[in-house]
mmCIF file of C-alpha atoms in Angstrom:
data_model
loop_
_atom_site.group_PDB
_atom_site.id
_atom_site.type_symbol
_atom_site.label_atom_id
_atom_site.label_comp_id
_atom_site.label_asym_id
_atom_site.label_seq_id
_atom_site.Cartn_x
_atom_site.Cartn_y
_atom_site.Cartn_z
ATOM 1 C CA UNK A 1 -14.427 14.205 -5.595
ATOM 2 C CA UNK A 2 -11.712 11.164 -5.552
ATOM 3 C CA UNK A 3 -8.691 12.213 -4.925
ATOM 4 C CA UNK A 4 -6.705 9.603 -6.461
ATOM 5 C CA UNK A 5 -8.124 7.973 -9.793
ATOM 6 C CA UNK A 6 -6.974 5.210 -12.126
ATOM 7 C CA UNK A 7 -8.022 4.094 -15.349
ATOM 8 C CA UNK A 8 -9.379 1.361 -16.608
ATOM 9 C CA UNK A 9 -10.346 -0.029 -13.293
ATOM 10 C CA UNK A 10 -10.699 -3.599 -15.135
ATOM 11 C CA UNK A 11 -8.257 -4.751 -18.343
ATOM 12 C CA UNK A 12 -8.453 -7.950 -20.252
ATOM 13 C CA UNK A 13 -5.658 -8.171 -22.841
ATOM 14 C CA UNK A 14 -3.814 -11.037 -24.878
ATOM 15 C CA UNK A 15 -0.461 -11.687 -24.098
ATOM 16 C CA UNK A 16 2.015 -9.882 -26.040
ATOM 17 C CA UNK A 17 0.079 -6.576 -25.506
ATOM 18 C CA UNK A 18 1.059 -2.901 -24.952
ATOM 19 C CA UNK A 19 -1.414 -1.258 -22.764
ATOM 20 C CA UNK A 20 -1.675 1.640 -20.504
ATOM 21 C CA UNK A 21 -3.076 2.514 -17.449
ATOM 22 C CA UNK A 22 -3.368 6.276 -16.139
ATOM 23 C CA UNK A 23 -3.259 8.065 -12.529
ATOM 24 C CA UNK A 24 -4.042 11.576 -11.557
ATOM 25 C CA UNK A 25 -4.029 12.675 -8.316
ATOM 26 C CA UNK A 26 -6.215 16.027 -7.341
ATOM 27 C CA UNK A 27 -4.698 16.309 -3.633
ATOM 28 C CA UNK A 28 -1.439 18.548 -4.801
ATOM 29 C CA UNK A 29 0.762 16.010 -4.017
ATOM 30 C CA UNK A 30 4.131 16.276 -5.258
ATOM 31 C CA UNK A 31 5.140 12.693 -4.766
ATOM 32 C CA UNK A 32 2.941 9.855 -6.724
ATOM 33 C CA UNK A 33 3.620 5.416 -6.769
ATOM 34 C CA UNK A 34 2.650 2.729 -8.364
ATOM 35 C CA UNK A 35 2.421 -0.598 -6.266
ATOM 36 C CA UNK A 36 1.365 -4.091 -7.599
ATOM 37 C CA UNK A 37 -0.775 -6.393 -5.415
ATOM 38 C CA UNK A 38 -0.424 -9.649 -6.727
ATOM 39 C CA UNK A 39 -2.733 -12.914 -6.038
ATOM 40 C CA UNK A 40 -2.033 -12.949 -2.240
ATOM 41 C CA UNK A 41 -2.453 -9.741 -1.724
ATOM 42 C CA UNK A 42 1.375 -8.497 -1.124
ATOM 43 C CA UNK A 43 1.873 -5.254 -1.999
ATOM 44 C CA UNK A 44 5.238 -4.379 -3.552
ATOM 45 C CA UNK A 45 6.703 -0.822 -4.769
ATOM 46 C CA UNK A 46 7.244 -0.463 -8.684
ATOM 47 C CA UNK A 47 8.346 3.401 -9.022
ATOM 48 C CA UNK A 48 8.059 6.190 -7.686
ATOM 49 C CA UNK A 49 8.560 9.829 -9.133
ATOM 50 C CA UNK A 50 8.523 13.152 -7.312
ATOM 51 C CA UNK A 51 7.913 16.360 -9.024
ATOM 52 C CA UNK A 52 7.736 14.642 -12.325
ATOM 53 C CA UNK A 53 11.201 13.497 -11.519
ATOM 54 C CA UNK A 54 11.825 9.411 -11.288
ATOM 55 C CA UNK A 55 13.018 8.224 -7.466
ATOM 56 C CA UNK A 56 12.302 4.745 -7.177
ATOM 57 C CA UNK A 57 12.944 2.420 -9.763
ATOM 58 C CA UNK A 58 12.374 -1.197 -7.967
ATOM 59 C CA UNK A 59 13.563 -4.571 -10.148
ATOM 60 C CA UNK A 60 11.076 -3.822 -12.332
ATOM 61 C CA UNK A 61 11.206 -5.328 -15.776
ATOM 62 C CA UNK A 62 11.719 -2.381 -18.686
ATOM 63 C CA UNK A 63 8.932 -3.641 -20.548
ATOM 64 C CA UNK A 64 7.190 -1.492 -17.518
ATOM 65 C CA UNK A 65 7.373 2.021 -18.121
ATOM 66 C CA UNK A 66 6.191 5.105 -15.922
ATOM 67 C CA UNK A 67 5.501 8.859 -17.348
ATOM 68 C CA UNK A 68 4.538 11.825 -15.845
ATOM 69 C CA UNK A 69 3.642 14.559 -17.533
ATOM 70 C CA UNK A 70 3.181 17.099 -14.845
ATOM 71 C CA UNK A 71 3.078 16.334 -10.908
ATOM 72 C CA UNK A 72 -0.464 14.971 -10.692
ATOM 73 C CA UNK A 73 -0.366 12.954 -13.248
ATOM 74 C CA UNK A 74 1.623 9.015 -12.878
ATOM 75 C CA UNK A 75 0.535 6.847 -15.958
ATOM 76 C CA UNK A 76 2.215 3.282 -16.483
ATOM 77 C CA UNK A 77 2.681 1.934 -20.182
ATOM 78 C CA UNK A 78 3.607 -2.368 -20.303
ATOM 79 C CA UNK A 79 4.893 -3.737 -23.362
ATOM 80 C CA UNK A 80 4.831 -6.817 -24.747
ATOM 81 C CA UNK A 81 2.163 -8.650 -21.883
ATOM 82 C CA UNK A 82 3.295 -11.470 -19.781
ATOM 83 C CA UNK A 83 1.032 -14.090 -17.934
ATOM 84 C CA UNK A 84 2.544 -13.489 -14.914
ATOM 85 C CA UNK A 85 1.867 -9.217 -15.217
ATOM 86 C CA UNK A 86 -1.592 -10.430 -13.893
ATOM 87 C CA UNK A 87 -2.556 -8.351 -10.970
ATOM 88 C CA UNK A 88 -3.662 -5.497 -9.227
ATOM 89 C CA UNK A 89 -1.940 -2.124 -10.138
ATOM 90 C CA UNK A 90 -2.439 0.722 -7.508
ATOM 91 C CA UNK A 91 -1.546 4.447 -7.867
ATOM 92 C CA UNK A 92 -0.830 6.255 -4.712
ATOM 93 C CA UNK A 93 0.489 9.973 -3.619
ATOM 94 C CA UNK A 94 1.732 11.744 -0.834
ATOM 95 C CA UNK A 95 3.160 14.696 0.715
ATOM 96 C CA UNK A 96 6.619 14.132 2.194
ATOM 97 C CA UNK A 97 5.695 13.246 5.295
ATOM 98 C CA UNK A 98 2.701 11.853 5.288
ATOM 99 C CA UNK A 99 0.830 9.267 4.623
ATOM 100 C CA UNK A 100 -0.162 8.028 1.252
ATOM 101 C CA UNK A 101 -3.635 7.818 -0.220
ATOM 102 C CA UNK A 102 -4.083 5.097 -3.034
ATOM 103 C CA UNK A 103 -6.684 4.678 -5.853
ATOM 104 C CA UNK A 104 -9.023 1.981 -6.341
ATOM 105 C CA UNK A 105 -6.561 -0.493 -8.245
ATOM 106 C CA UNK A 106 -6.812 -1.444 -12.090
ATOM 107 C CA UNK A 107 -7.381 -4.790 -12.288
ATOM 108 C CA UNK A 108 -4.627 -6.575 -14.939
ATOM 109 C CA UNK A 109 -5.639 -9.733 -16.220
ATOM 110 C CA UNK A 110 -3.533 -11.376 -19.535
ATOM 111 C CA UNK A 111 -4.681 -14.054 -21.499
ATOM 112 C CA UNK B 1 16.825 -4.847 6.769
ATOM 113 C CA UNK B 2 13.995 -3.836 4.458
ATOM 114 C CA UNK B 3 11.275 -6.398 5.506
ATOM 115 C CA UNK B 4 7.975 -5.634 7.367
ATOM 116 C CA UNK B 5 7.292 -9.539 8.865
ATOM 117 C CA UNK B 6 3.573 -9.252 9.383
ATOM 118 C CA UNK B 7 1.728 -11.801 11.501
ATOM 119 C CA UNK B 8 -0.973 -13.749 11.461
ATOM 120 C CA UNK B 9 -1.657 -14.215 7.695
ATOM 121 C CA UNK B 10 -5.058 -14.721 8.435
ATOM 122 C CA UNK B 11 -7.476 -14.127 11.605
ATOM 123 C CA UNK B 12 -11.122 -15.032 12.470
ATOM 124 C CA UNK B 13 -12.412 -13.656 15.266
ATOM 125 C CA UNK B 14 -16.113 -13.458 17.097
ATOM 126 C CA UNK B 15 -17.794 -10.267 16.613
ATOM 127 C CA UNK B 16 -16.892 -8.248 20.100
ATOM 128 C CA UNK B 17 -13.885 -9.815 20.401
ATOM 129 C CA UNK B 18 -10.430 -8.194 19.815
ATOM 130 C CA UNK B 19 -8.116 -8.591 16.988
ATOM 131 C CA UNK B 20 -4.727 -8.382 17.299
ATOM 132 C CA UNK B 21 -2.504 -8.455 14.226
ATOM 133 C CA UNK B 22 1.642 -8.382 14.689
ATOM 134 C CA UNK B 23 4.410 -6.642 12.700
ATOM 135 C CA UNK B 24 8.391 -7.041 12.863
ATOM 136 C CA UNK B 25 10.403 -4.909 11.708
ATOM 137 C CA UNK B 26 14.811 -4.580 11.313
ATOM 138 C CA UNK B 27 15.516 -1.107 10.510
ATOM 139 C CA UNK B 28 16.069 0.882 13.042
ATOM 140 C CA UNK B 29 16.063 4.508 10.712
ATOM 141 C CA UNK B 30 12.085 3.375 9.923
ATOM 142 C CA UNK B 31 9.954 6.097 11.870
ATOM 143 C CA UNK B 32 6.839 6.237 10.703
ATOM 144 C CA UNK B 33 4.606 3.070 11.205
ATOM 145 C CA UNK B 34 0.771 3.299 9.071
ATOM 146 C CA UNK B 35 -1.640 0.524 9.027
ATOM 147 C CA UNK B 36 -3.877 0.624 6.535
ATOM 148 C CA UNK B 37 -7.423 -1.524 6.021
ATOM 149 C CA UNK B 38 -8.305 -3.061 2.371
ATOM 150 C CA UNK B 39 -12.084 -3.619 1.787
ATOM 151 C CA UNK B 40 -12.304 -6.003 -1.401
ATOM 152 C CA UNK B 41 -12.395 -4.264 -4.582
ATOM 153 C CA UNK B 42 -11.087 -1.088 -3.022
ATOM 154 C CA UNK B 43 -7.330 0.678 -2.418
ATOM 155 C CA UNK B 44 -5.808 0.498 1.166
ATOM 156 C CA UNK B 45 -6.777 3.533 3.044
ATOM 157 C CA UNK B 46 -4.971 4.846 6.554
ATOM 158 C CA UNK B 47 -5.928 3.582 9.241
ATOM 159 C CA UNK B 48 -4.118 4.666 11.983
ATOM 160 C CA UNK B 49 -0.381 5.504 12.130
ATOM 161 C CA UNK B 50 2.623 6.214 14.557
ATOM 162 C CA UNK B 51 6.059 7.397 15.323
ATOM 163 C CA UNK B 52 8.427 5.813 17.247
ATOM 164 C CA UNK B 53 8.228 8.691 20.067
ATOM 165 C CA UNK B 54 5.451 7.285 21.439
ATOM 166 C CA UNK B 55 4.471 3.984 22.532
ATOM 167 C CA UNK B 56 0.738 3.957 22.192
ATOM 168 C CA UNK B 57 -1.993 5.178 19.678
ATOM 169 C CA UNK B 58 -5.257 5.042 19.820
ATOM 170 C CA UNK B 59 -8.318 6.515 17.573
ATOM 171 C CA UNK B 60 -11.527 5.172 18.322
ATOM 172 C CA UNK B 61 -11.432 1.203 18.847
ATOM 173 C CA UNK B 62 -8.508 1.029 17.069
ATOM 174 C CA UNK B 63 -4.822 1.021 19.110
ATOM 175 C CA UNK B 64 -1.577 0.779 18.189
ATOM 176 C CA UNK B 65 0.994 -0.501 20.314
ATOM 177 C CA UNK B 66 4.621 0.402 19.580
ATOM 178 C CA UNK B 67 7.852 -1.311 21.214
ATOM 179 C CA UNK B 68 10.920 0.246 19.931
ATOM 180 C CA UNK B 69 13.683 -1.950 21.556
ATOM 181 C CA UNK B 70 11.608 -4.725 20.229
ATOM 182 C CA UNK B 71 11.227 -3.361 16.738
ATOM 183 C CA UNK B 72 7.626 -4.414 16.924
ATOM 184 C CA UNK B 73 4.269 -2.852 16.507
ATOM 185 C CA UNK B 74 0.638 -4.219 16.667
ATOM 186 C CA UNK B 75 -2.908 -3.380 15.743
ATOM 187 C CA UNK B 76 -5.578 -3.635 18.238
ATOM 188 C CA UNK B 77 -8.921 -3.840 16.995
ATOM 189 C CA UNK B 78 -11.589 -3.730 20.312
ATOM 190 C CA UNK B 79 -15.252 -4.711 20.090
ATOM 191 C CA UNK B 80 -14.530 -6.214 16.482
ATOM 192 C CA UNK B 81 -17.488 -5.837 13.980
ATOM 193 C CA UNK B 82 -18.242 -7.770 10.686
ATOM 194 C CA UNK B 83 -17.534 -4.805 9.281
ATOM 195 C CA UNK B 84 -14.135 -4.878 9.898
ATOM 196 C CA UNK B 85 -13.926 -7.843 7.910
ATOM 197 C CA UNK B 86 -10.964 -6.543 5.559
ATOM 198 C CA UNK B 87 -7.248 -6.905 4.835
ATOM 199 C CA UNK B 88 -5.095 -5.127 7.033
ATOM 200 C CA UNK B 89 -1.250 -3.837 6.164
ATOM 201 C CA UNK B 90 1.587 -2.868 8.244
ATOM 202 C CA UNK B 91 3.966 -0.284 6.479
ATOM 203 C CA UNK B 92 6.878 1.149 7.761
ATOM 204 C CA UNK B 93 8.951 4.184 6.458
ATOM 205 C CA UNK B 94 11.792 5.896 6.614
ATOM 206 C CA UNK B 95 12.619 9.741 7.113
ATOM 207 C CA UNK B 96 10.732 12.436 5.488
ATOM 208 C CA UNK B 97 13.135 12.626 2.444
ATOM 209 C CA UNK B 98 12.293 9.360 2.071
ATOM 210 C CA UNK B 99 9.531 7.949 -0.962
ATOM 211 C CA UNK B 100 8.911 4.064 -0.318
ATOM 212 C CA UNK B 101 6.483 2.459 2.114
ATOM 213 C CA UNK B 102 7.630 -0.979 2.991
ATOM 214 C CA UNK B 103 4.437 -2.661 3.421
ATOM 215 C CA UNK B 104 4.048 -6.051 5.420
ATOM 216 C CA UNK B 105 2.457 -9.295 3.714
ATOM 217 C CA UNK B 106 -0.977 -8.551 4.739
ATOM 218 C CA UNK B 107 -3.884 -10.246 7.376
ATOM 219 C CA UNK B 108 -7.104 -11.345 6.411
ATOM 220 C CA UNK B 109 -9.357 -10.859 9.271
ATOM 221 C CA UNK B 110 -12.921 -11.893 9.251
ATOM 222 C CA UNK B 111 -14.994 -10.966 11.920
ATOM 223 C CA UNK B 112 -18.270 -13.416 12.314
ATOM 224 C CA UNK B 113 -21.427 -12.239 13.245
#
């Protein structure tokens, strides 16, 4: 039973784009991420929303943009594909307070 | 102030041997410090993880090491196997109230056979 899913876990797309990927999380976590892992591997913070409320909104570009319909659910819809959105998009959740457990990753690649 | 400074970037070591991978850190309201292991193709999963209340960790043949006044934490891996060939992240966070994970750059280790 996986407690954190994505899908795809693999999308090719042309540049200028709209695609989404989706999250759901079966742990009852209130709190729920996404990160993007780019070529080397860094891992940086995109948004976070708690309770279907958004808490983190890092420098994000607003062609990037989170939903949640209810608390275990995190999708992320881009707009308008870039090159340089190429990369590995994780969902993660947590309880406050501990730690967080990630999916697998959707691999991004734009052509 | 928000930076994890993770060291090396990348670490072979002999299989039996110990890795040891370094993390930095500025903020002194971080108290909660994961590490988590990336297998290719897969998510970072927890590790191991520690609070600044205590200056040692261990699960297994994996220890952390924690030095408050020094703001710096390691990962001890003892009697390294190939199969803890993987990336490995520092994170640090702050307060319970609090939603990011600050996550350090990341170390390649292979362990040869």
């Amino acid at each position: 039973d996986t407690a954190v899913s994505q899908t795809p876990k693999y999308l090719v797309t042309q540049m200028g784009n709209d695609k989404s990927i989706k999250c759901e999380q079966n742990l009852g976590h209130d709190t729920m991420y996404w990160y993007k892992q780019d070529s080397k591997k860094f891992l940086k913070i995109m948004f976070s929303y708690n309770n279907k409320e958004l808490i983190i909104n890092e420098t994000v570009p607003n062609r990037f943009s989170p939903k949640s319909p209810d608390k275990a659910h995190l999708n992320l819809h881009i707009n308008s594909l870039e090159l340089g959105d190429s990369a590995v998009y994780f969902c993660a959740s947590n309880q406050q307070g501990t730690e967080a457990f990630f999916g697998q990753g959707t691999r991004l690649t734009v052509v | 102030q928000q930076q994890v400074k993770q060291s090396p970037q990348s670490l072979i070591v002999q299989k039996g041997g110990i890795s040891i991978i370094n993390c930095a850190y500025e903020n002194t309201a971080f108290d909660y410090f994961p590490w988590y292991q990336q297998f290719p193709g897969k998510g970072p999963a927890l590790l191991i993880a520690i609070r600044p209340d205590v200056s040692e960790k261990k699960e297994g043949r994996f220890t952390i090491s924690f030095n408050k006044s020094a703001k710096q934490f390691s990962l001890h891996i003892m009697d390294s196997q190939p199969g803890d060939s993987a990336t490995y992240f520092c994170a640090a966070k702050k307060g319970s109230g609090t939603y990011k994970y600050i996550f350090g750059t990341g170390t390649r280790l292979k362990v040869l056979a």
